[in-house]
Short mmCIF file of C-alpha atoms in Angstrom, two decimals:
data_model
loop_
_atom_site.label_atom_id
_atom_site.label_comp_id
_atom_site.label_asym_id
_atom_site.label_seq_id
_atom_site.Cartn_x
_atom_site.Cartn_y
_atom_site.Cartn_z
CA MET X 188 -24.17 45.53 103.70
CA LEU X 189 -21.50 42.79 103.82
CA LEU X 190 -23.11 41.15 100.79
CA LEU X 191 -23.07 44.43 98.88
CA GLN X 192 -19.47 45.09 99.85
CA ARG X 193 -18.43 41.65 98.62
CA ALA X 194 -20.33 42.15 95.36
CA ASN X 195 -18.43 45.39 94.69
CA GLU X 196 -15.13 43.68 95.49
CA LEU X 197 -15.93 40.93 92.96
CA LEU X 198 -16.87 43.53 90.37
CA ALA X 199 -13.56 45.31 90.95
CA GLU X 200 -11.84 41.95 90.33
CA ASN X 201 -13.88 41.59 87.11
CA LYS X 202 -15.56 38.44 88.42
CA LEU X 203 -18.82 39.39 86.78
CA LYS X 204 -20.89 36.24 87.29
CA GLU X 205 -20.12 36.07 91.00
CA ALA X 206 -20.73 39.81 91.41
CA GLU X 207 -24.05 39.57 89.53
CA PHE X 208 -25.20 36.75 91.81
CA MET X 209 -24.36 38.83 94.89
CA PHE X 210 -26.08 42.00 93.63
CA LYS X 211 -29.22 40.02 92.77
CA ALA X 212 -29.16 38.47 96.24
CA VAL X 213 -29.17 41.98 97.70
CA LEU X 214 -32.15 42.92 95.50
CA LYS X 215 -34.10 39.91 96.73
CA GLU X 216 -33.92 41.38 100.21
CA VAL X 217 -34.29 45.05 99.15
CA PRO X 218 -35.77 45.32 95.60
CA ASP X 219 -34.97 49.04 95.26
CA ASN X 220 -31.41 48.96 96.58
CA GLY X 221 -29.68 51.68 94.54
CA PRO X 222 -26.07 50.46 94.85
CA ALA X 223 -27.08 46.93 93.81
CA LEU X 224 -28.98 48.27 90.79
CA PHE X 225 -25.94 50.40 89.88
CA GLY X 226 -23.74 47.31 90.20
CA LEU X 227 -25.93 45.33 87.80
CA GLY X 228 -25.92 48.28 85.40
CA ARG X 229 -22.13 48.37 85.41
CA ILE X 230 -21.95 44.61 84.78
CA ALA X 231 -24.34 44.94 81.85
CA MET X 232 -22.15 47.72 80.43
CA ARG X 233 -19.04 45.54 80.61
CA LEU X 234 -20.92 42.72 78.91
CA GLU X 235 -22.14 45.21 76.28
CA GLN X 236 -25.75 44.37 77.12
CA TYR X 237 -26.74 47.99 76.76
CA ASP X 238 -30.53 47.64 76.92
CA HIS X 239 -30.18 45.82 80.26
CA ALA X 240 -27.70 48.46 81.38
CA ILE X 241 -30.15 51.26 80.64
CA TYR X 242 -32.90 49.47 82.57
CA PHE X 243 -30.79 48.98 85.71
CA LEU X 244 -29.06 52.37 85.53
CA LYS X 245 -32.36 54.24 85.20
CA ARG X 246 -33.59 52.54 88.35
CA ALA X 247 -30.28 53.18 90.11
CA CYS X 248 -30.50 56.90 89.28
CA ASN X 249 -34.00 57.05 90.75
CA HIS X 250 -32.85 55.52 94.02
CA LEU X 251 -29.48 57.30 94.21
CA PRO X 252 -30.60 60.87 93.45
CA LYS X 253 -27.48 62.49 94.91
CA MET X 254 -24.92 60.29 93.13
CA LEU X 255 -23.48 61.41 89.80
CA ASP X 256 -21.70 58.21 88.72
CA PRO X 257 -24.95 56.35 87.84
CA LEU X 258 -25.98 59.33 85.70
CA PHE X 259 -22.63 59.39 83.92
CA ALA X 260 -22.94 55.64 83.31
CA LEU X 261 -26.48 56.06 81.99
CA GLY X 262 -25.25 58.70 79.57
CA ASP X 263 -22.57 56.26 78.33
CA ALA X 264 -25.21 53.53 77.92
CA PHE X 265 -27.40 55.77 75.78
CA LEU X 266 -24.41 56.66 73.63
CA ALA X 267 -23.62 52.97 73.21
CA VAL X 268 -27.03 52.38 71.63
CA GLY X 269 -26.75 55.47 69.45
CA SER X 270 -29.23 57.57 71.41
CA ALA X 271 -27.34 60.86 71.57
CA VAL X 272 -30.50 62.83 72.41
CA ASP X 273 -31.10 60.77 75.56
CA ALA X 274 -27.44 61.00 76.55
CA LYS X 275 -27.55 64.77 76.15
CA THR X 276 -30.70 64.97 78.30
CA VAL X 277 -29.06 62.91 81.06
CA LEU X 278 -25.81 64.88 81.07
CA GLU X 279 -27.54 68.27 80.97
CA TYR X 280 -29.75 67.16 83.87
CA THR X 281 -26.64 66.02 85.75
CA LEU X 282 -25.09 69.46 85.39
CA SER X 283 -28.34 71.15 86.46
CA ILE X 284 -28.22 69.34 89.82
CA ALA X 285 -24.44 69.61 90.24
CA LYS X 286 -23.50 73.05 88.99
CA HIS X 287 -20.51 73.23 91.32
CA ASN X 288 -19.10 69.84 90.28
CA ALA X 289 -16.25 70.04 87.77
CA HIS X 290 -16.79 66.45 86.61
CA ALA X 291 -20.37 67.26 85.58
CA HIS X 292 -19.04 70.09 83.41
CA TYR X 293 -16.32 67.90 81.95
CA TYR X 294 -18.64 65.02 80.97
CA LEU X 295 -21.16 67.36 79.32
CA GLY X 296 -18.38 69.37 77.67
CA GLN X 297 -16.95 66.18 76.18
CA PHE X 298 -20.37 65.21 74.88
CA TYR X 299 -20.75 68.58 73.17
CA LEU X 300 -17.22 68.38 71.73
CA ASN X 301 -17.61 64.82 70.44
CA HIS X 302 -20.87 65.73 68.70
CA GLY X 303 -19.64 68.92 67.09
CA PHE X 304 -21.22 71.51 69.40
CA ILE X 305 -17.94 73.37 69.71
CA SER X 306 -19.25 76.64 71.18
CA GLU X 307 -21.30 74.79 73.82
CA ALA X 308 -18.28 72.65 74.70
CA LYS X 309 -16.06 75.71 75.16
CA ASN X 310 -18.63 77.46 77.36
CA THR X 311 -19.16 74.35 79.49
CA PHE X 312 -15.44 73.80 80.08
CA THR X 313 -15.00 77.49 80.90
CA ALA X 314 -17.81 77.33 83.46
CA GLY X 315 -16.24 74.18 84.89
CA LEU X 316 -13.05 76.07 85.72
CA LYS X 317 -15.06 78.13 88.23
CA CYS X 318 -15.67 74.96 90.28
CA PRO X 319 -13.21 73.94 93.00
CA THR X 320 -9.89 73.08 91.35
CA GLY X 321 -9.02 69.41 90.98
CA PRO X 322 -7.26 67.03 88.59
CA VAL X 323 -10.16 67.24 86.12
CA SER X 324 -9.40 70.97 85.78
CA ALA X 325 -6.26 70.02 83.84
CA PHE X 326 -8.32 68.06 81.31
CA MET X 327 -10.73 70.97 80.82
CA LEU X 328 -7.81 73.34 80.34
CA PHE X 329 -6.34 70.89 77.83
CA GLU X 330 -9.51 71.15 75.74
CA LEU X 331 -9.64 74.94 76.12
CA SER X 332 -6.02 75.21 75.02
CA GLN X 333 -7.33 74.19 71.58
CA LEU X 334 -10.79 75.77 71.62
CA ASP X 335 -10.61 79.09 73.48
CA GLU X 336 -9.95 82.54 72.09
CA LYS X 337 -6.31 83.60 71.93
CA GLN X 338 -6.79 86.41 74.46
CA ASN X 339 -7.60 83.81 77.14
CA LEU X 340 -4.50 81.70 76.62
CA GLU X 341 -2.27 83.69 78.97
CA GLY X 342 -4.67 83.01 81.85
CA HIS X 343 -4.75 79.30 80.96
CA ILE X 344 -0.95 79.17 80.97
CA LYS X 345 -0.95 80.59 84.50
CA SER X 346 -3.58 78.09 85.69
CA LEU X 347 -1.76 75.16 84.10
CA SER X 348 1.56 76.19 85.64
CA GLU X 349 -0.09 76.29 89.07
CA LEU X 350 -1.61 72.83 88.56
CA LEU X 351 1.78 71.47 87.53
CA SER X 352 3.21 72.46 90.90
CA GLN X 353 0.20 71.18 92.89
CA TYR X 354 0.03 67.55 91.79
CA ASP X 355 2.66 64.82 91.70
CA ASN X 356 0.89 62.71 89.10
CA LYS X 357 2.55 61.54 85.89
CA ARG X 358 -0.68 61.39 83.85
CA LEU X 359 -1.59 64.96 84.83
CA GLU X 360 1.96 66.07 84.11
CA VAL X 361 1.67 64.74 80.55
CA VAL X 362 -1.72 66.39 79.96
CA ILE X 363 -0.59 69.72 81.44
CA HIS X 364 2.56 69.87 79.31
CA TYR X 365 0.52 69.16 76.16
CA ALA X 366 -1.96 71.87 77.17
CA LEU X 367 0.84 74.35 77.81
CA ALA X 368 2.40 73.47 74.47
CA ASN X 369 -0.93 74.09 72.71
CA CYS X 370 -1.29 77.47 74.41
CA TYR X 371 2.21 78.55 73.48
CA HIS X 372 1.76 77.26 69.91
CA ARG X 373 -1.40 79.29 69.41
CA SER X 374 0.37 82.31 71.00
CA GLU X 375 3.13 81.80 68.40
CA ASP X 376 5.79 81.23 71.04
CA PHE X 377 7.07 78.18 69.18
CA LYS X 378 10.23 77.79 71.25
CA SER X 379 8.23 77.39 74.49
CA ALA X 380 5.71 75.20 72.69
CA PHE X 381 8.39 72.79 71.48
CA LEU X 382 9.87 72.60 74.98
CA HIS X 383 6.55 71.52 76.47
CA TYR X 384 5.80 69.07 73.66
CA LYS X 385 9.18 67.53 74.42
CA LEU X 386 8.52 67.42 78.18
CA ALA X 387 5.08 65.85 77.56
CA ASN X 388 6.53 63.12 75.37
CA GLU X 389 9.39 62.39 77.75
CA ALA X 390 7.02 62.13 80.71
CA GLN X 391 4.72 59.73 78.87
CA TYR X 392 7.58 57.68 77.43
CA SER X 393 8.84 57.06 80.96
CA GLN X 394 5.53 55.26 81.64
CA CYS X 395 5.85 52.84 78.70
CA HIS X 396 6.52 49.20 79.54
CA PHE X 397 7.73 47.98 76.14
CA GLN X 398 9.55 49.25 73.08
CA THR X 399 8.56 49.25 69.44
CA GLU X 400 11.49 46.97 68.68
CA ASP X 401 9.72 44.28 70.75
CA MET X 402 6.90 44.26 68.17
CA LEU X 403 9.06 43.62 65.10
CA PRO X 404 9.09 39.81 65.39
CA PHE X 405 5.28 39.96 65.54
CA PHE X 406 5.13 41.93 62.29
CA ASP X 407 7.56 39.48 60.69
CA SER X 408 5.38 36.56 61.77
CA ILE X 409 2.33 38.16 60.12
CA LYS X 410 4.21 38.39 56.82
CA SER X 411 5.41 34.81 57.20
CA VAL X 412 1.98 33.33 57.96
CA CYS X 413 -0.06 35.59 55.66
CA ASP X 414 2.09 35.01 52.59
CA SER X 415 0.98 34.77 48.97
CA GLU X 416 0.04 31.09 49.40
CA PHE X 417 -2.16 31.99 52.38
CA PHE X 418 -4.15 34.43 50.28
CA LYS X 419 -4.47 31.90 47.43
CA GLN X 420 -6.31 29.43 49.66
CA PRO X 421 -10.05 29.00 48.88
CA LEU X 422 -12.27 31.35 50.85
CA ASP X 423 -15.61 30.54 52.49
CA LYS X 424 -18.68 31.58 50.55
CA VAL X 425 -20.14 34.23 52.81
CA LYS X 426 -23.54 35.85 52.40
CA ALA X 427 -23.21 38.94 54.56
CA THR X 428 -25.81 41.70 54.77
CA PHE X 429 -23.04 44.31 54.69
CA THR X 430 -19.62 44.88 53.17
CA PRO X 431 -16.95 45.69 55.77
CA VAL X 432 -14.65 48.59 54.92
CA PHE X 433 -11.46 49.03 56.93
CA ILE X 434 -9.55 52.31 56.91
CA VAL X 435 -6.05 51.33 58.02
CA GLY X 436 -2.60 52.84 58.35
CA LEU X 437 -0.71 55.05 60.76
CA PRO X 438 -2.38 57.44 63.22
CA ARG X 439 -2.85 61.10 62.24
CA THR X 440 -3.02 60.37 58.52
CA GLY X 441 -6.54 61.68 57.89
CA SER X 442 -8.61 58.58 58.63
CA THR X 443 -11.24 60.53 60.61
CA LEU X 444 -11.56 63.15 57.89
CA LEU X 445 -11.95 60.48 55.21
CA GLU X 446 -14.48 58.56 57.32
CA GLN X 447 -16.60 61.65 58.00
CA MET X 448 -16.65 62.49 54.30
CA LEU X 449 -17.64 58.96 53.27
CA ILE X 450 -20.45 58.52 55.81
CA GLN X 451 -22.33 61.43 54.29
CA HIS X 452 -23.18 58.90 51.58
CA GLU X 453 -26.52 57.19 52.15
CA ASN X 454 -25.06 53.69 51.67
CA ILE X 455 -22.15 54.08 54.10
CA ASP X 456 -22.03 54.12 57.89
CA SER X 457 -19.29 53.65 60.48
CA LEU X 458 -18.43 51.84 63.68
CA GLY X 459 -15.71 54.40 64.37
CA GLU X 460 -12.45 53.02 65.80
CA ASN X 461 -13.83 49.64 66.76
CA THR X 462 -11.43 47.14 68.36
CA ALA X 463 -13.61 44.04 67.94
CA ILE X 464 -11.29 42.34 65.44
CA SER X 465 -8.20 42.43 67.67
CA ASP X 466 -9.88 42.33 71.08
CA LYS X 467 -12.71 39.87 70.44
CA VAL X 468 -12.34 37.97 67.19
CA VAL X 469 -8.60 37.29 67.41
CA SER X 470 -8.91 36.50 71.13
CA TYR X 471 -11.61 33.91 70.32
CA LEU X 472 -9.53 32.37 67.51
CA GLU X 473 -6.47 32.08 69.75
CA LYS X 474 -8.43 30.33 72.50
CA ARG X 475 -10.37 28.07 70.15
CA VAL X 476 -7.33 26.94 68.16
CA GLU X 477 -4.95 27.12 71.14
CA ALA X 478 -2.33 29.05 69.20
CA PRO X 479 -1.25 32.71 69.26
CA TYR X 480 -2.00 35.16 66.47
CA PRO X 481 -1.07 34.97 63.63
CA GLU X 482 -0.15 31.26 63.88
CA CYS X 483 -3.78 30.49 64.76
CA LEU X 484 -4.76 31.48 61.20
CA GLN X 485 -3.17 28.29 59.89
CA ARG X 486 -5.70 26.05 61.68
CA LEU X 487 -9.10 27.66 61.23
CA SER X 488 -12.13 25.48 60.54
CA THR X 489 -15.28 26.69 58.82
CA HIS X 490 -17.13 26.49 62.14
CA VAL X 491 -14.53 28.65 63.90
CA LEU X 492 -14.60 31.20 61.08
CA ASP X 493 -18.40 31.31 61.18
CA TYR X 494 -18.37 32.12 64.89
CA GLY X 495 -15.64 34.75 64.45
CA ARG X 496 -17.76 36.29 61.71
CA GLU X 497 -20.76 36.36 64.04
CA ILE X 498 -18.75 38.19 66.72
CA TYR X 499 -18.05 41.04 64.33
CA THR X 500 -21.53 41.03 62.84
CA ASN X 501 -22.92 41.47 66.36
CA GLU X 502 -20.95 44.71 66.61
CA ILE X 503 -22.87 45.99 63.59
CA ARG X 504 -26.19 44.90 65.10
CA ASN X 505 -25.43 46.44 68.50
CA ALA X 506 -24.60 49.74 66.82
CA ARG X 507 -27.97 49.68 65.00
CA ILE X 508 -26.24 50.07 61.64
CA GLU X 509 -28.22 49.08 58.56
CA ALA X 510 -26.14 50.60 55.75
CA PRO X 511 -24.76 48.15 53.16
CA TYR X 512 -21.19 49.40 53.66
CA VAL X 513 -19.80 49.67 57.21
CA ILE X 514 -16.51 51.41 57.97
CA ASN X 515 -14.15 50.48 60.79
CA LYS X 516 -11.46 53.17 60.99
CA LEU X 517 -9.14 51.72 63.64
CA PRO X 518 -5.73 52.41 62.03
CA SER X 519 -3.99 49.42 63.64
CA ASN X 520 -6.33 47.00 61.88
CA PHE X 521 -3.58 46.82 59.26
CA GLN X 522 -2.14 44.11 61.50
CA SER X 523 -5.35 42.08 61.03
CA ILE X 524 -5.77 42.17 57.25
CA GLY X 525 -5.08 38.43 57.03
CA VAL X 526 -7.81 37.38 59.44
CA ILE X 527 -10.26 39.96 58.08
CA ARG X 528 -9.79 38.56 54.57
CA LYS X 529 -10.52 35.05 55.92
CA LEU X 530 -13.67 36.21 57.69
CA PHE X 531 -14.98 38.56 55.01
CA PRO X 532 -13.71 37.78 51.47
CA ASP X 533 -15.51 40.89 50.16
CA ALA X 534 -13.91 43.27 52.69
CA ARG X 535 -12.39 46.45 51.29
CA PHE X 536 -9.28 48.11 52.72
CA ILE X 537 -8.46 51.80 52.40
CA HIS X 538 -4.85 52.56 53.26
CA VAL X 539 -4.29 56.17 54.32
CA THR X 540 -0.79 57.62 54.01
CA ARG X 541 0.95 60.88 54.82
CA GLU X 542 4.39 62.44 54.34
CA PHE X 543 6.44 60.99 57.19
CA LYS X 544 7.86 64.05 58.95
CA ALA X 545 4.54 65.92 58.95
CA ASN X 546 2.84 62.76 60.19
CA ALA X 547 5.47 62.11 62.86
CA TRP X 548 5.18 65.69 64.12
CA SER X 549 1.39 65.40 64.29
CA VAL X 550 1.75 62.31 66.47
CA TYR X 551 4.47 63.90 68.60
CA SER X 552 2.41 67.06 69.20
CA ASN X 553 -0.84 65.32 70.10
CA TYR X 554 -1.81 63.58 73.32
CA PHE X 555 -2.61 59.87 73.00
CA GLU X 556 -4.03 58.39 76.19
CA HIS X 557 -2.35 55.00 75.81
CA ASP X 558 1.23 54.74 77.03
CA GLU X 559 2.65 53.21 73.87
CA PRO X 560 6.21 54.18 72.89
CA TYR X 561 5.52 55.14 69.26
CA PHE X 562 3.01 57.75 70.47
CA CYS X 563 5.57 59.60 72.59
CA SER X 564 8.98 59.16 70.96
CA ALA X 565 9.87 60.39 67.49
CA LYS X 566 12.45 57.66 67.02
CA GLU X 567 10.10 54.93 68.23
CA TYR X 568 7.44 56.24 65.87
CA GLU X 569 9.88 56.15 62.96
CA LEU X 570 10.48 52.46 63.68
CA TYR X 571 6.74 51.77 63.93
CA ALA X 572 6.09 53.63 60.66
CA GLN X 573 8.75 51.58 58.90
CA ALA X 574 7.17 48.36 60.18
CA GLU X 575 3.70 49.48 59.05
CA GLU X 576 4.97 50.43 55.59
CA ALA X 577 6.72 47.08 55.18
CA LEU X 578 3.62 45.14 56.21
CA MET X 579 1.30 47.15 53.96
CA THR X 580 3.71 46.73 51.03
CA HIS X 581 3.56 42.98 51.65
CA PHE X 582 -0.25 42.94 51.69
CA LYS X 583 -0.47 45.06 48.54
CA GLN X 584 1.74 42.51 46.76
CA CYS X 585 -0.63 39.73 47.86
CA ILE X 586 -4.10 41.31 47.51
CA GLY X 587 -3.45 44.67 45.90
CA ARG X 588 -6.78 44.96 44.11
CA HIS X 589 -8.58 44.83 47.48
CA ILE X 590 -6.56 47.76 48.87
CA HIS X 591 -7.13 51.38 47.86
CA THR X 592 -4.51 53.97 48.88
CA VAL X 593 -5.47 57.53 49.84
CA SER X 594 -2.81 60.17 50.42
CA TYR X 595 -3.67 62.77 53.07
CA GLU X 596 -1.97 65.47 51.01
CA THR X 597 -4.01 64.53 47.93
CA LEU X 598 -7.22 64.40 49.96
CA LEU X 599 -6.66 68.00 51.04
CA ALA X 600 -5.51 69.21 47.61
CA GLU X 601 -8.11 67.37 45.52
CA PRO X 602 -10.91 66.31 47.89
CA GLU X 603 -13.66 65.78 45.31
CA LYS X 604 -11.44 63.75 42.99
CA THR X 605 -10.14 61.66 45.90
CA ILE X 606 -13.61 60.91 47.27
CA LYS X 607 -14.89 60.01 43.79
CA SER X 608 -12.02 57.55 43.39
CA THR X 609 -12.62 56.06 46.83
CA LEU X 610 -16.36 55.70 46.26
CA ASN X 611 -15.64 54.06 42.92
CA PHE X 612 -13.45 51.54 44.77
CA LEU X 613 -16.50 50.85 46.96
CA ASP X 614 -18.75 50.55 43.89
CA GLN X 615 -20.71 53.63 44.93
CA TYR X 616 -21.79 56.73 43.05
CA TYR X 617 -20.42 60.14 44.01
CA ASP X 618 -22.57 62.22 46.38
CA PRO X 619 -21.76 65.97 46.67
CA GLU X 620 -22.88 65.81 50.32
CA CYS X 621 -19.52 64.20 51.08
CA MET X 622 -17.99 67.67 50.77
CA ASN X 623 -20.31 68.98 53.50
CA TYR X 624 -18.96 66.57 56.13
CA TYR X 625 -18.14 69.41 58.58
CA LYS X 626 -21.81 70.30 59.02
CA GLY X 627 -22.63 66.93 60.57
CA LYS X 628 -23.13 66.17 64.27
CA ARG X 629 -22.12 62.53 64.19
CA LEU X 630 -20.18 61.24 67.18
CA VAL X 631 -16.39 61.61 66.78
CA HIS X 632 -14.14 60.32 69.56
CA THR X 633 -10.75 60.74 67.92
CA LEU X 634 -8.13 63.47 68.33
CA SER X 635 -9.53 65.11 65.18
CA LYS X 636 -12.98 65.66 66.72
CA SER X 637 -12.78 69.46 66.50
CA GLN X 638 -10.81 69.60 63.22
CA VAL X 639 -13.45 67.66 61.27
CA ARG X 640 -16.08 70.27 62.22
CA LYS X 641 -14.36 72.78 59.94
CA PRO X 642 -14.06 73.09 56.15
CA LEU X 643 -10.92 71.72 54.51
CA THR X 644 -7.71 73.69 54.95
CA LYS X 645 -4.11 73.00 54.01
CA ALA X 646 -2.90 74.31 57.39
CA PRO X 647 -2.15 70.79 58.77
CA ILE X 648 0.38 70.27 55.98
CA GLU X 649 2.26 73.45 56.87
CA ALA X 650 1.91 73.44 60.68
CA TRP X 651 4.89 71.20 61.42
CA LYS X 652 7.30 73.42 59.47
CA LYS X 653 7.37 75.92 62.34
CA TYR X 654 9.16 73.17 64.29
CA GLN X 655 11.04 71.62 61.38
CA LYS X 656 14.59 72.42 62.50
CA ASP X 657 14.07 71.31 66.12
CA PHE X 658 12.08 68.24 65.16
CA GLU X 659 14.52 67.06 62.51
CA SER X 660 17.29 67.52 65.06
CA LEU X 661 15.29 65.45 67.53
CA LEU X 662 14.77 62.69 64.97
CA SER X 663 18.49 62.51 64.22
CA GLN X 664 19.71 62.73 67.81
CA GLU X 665 17.05 60.99 69.90
CA THR X 666 18.07 57.60 71.20
CA ILE X 667 15.78 54.87 72.42
CA SER X 668 16.70 53.98 75.98
CA SER X 669 16.39 50.41 77.21
#
């Protein structure tokens, strides 16, 4: 037991090798020790060794029949290898043995929602509210504030108000205010809705540990290092089995919609919002060259570039993607265009744009989990948007023919023409199936996961105008506190 306790402590400290050694030592003494098997499964998940994770987590579930966490982890492992059917089986089984557990409802509800089973998601969250109330109830109510019928919103407002008084937790406070705002918005009480959007943003902004202004020198350094001379340097001759496509720009500019339309094409697939470039490739380059990004880009050898390329290629392999064109739709990859161009000379960039005030309102009125200032302050977002625009203008001056711009407004107004133009940029023929994107059940993790399950509508363009006066006032008056 002491050995197992120490192994879990090491795992909590992210000392994976030491923890793995300890867990395996436990298994030598007791080969079917459930907690040790679960520990090894969690380590494999962190190392992204998903086949190993599935092996250990299956065994852990067999020997820990009353524990839900190994089942949740097994569901995540199946999703990581693209086996949605197996994940669904695991999560539905979990709920069948834990019908009174709100977390079991929430996990399954999220699975349904992310895969486009909207009705099933709504019913699962609704059933989950009958379980004993806890913090997870707020997250289910948050989803129902967007999914449920209007006649149920009054009851949700009451439940959310009660939760707000029960818990002294800043994260729950943020989620509850967003949920209340959604309920009031759909009830057409726009004054109350704006108040709660404002309270949600203020609560989350108080948790931020930096300001957007702190990032400006970083953006300037990217422009300085990745100048026109940088892009004129000879590029490695790369024989890749796929062409990387990066959809970049600001959040809430239609990147998920565009991605879902494009992947209906037989030659295009997607990694979703994959962070491998910034989290793995850039991290490797910084350590190998012993210089921070973007300065590290000035000292890259062919060997270092080859290994960085392999890191990203492994992401494609792990996702079991075989299409010749592979999308990565992480908007913030606009900061990495320089390194991406070095790694993959044939990479294509699609820059999505949107009218600023409508875009800013969409960010302000949506809950982003990360406590980053531009997600929860209109003024901070304005500064971030200006920095993004300046950087993208710089890149377009340097490598304009490799960047294709798509306006969100144009995508909604002329979808077929816009998709044809984008596919032409990717050297692909037009496929009418791209217009049937909303019928698909592909995994969508982003904030637009329920919106992209519906046919195109111009409602998103008009929605912010109900708050135009208050929001414009906020933009002009809001100050950024130090």
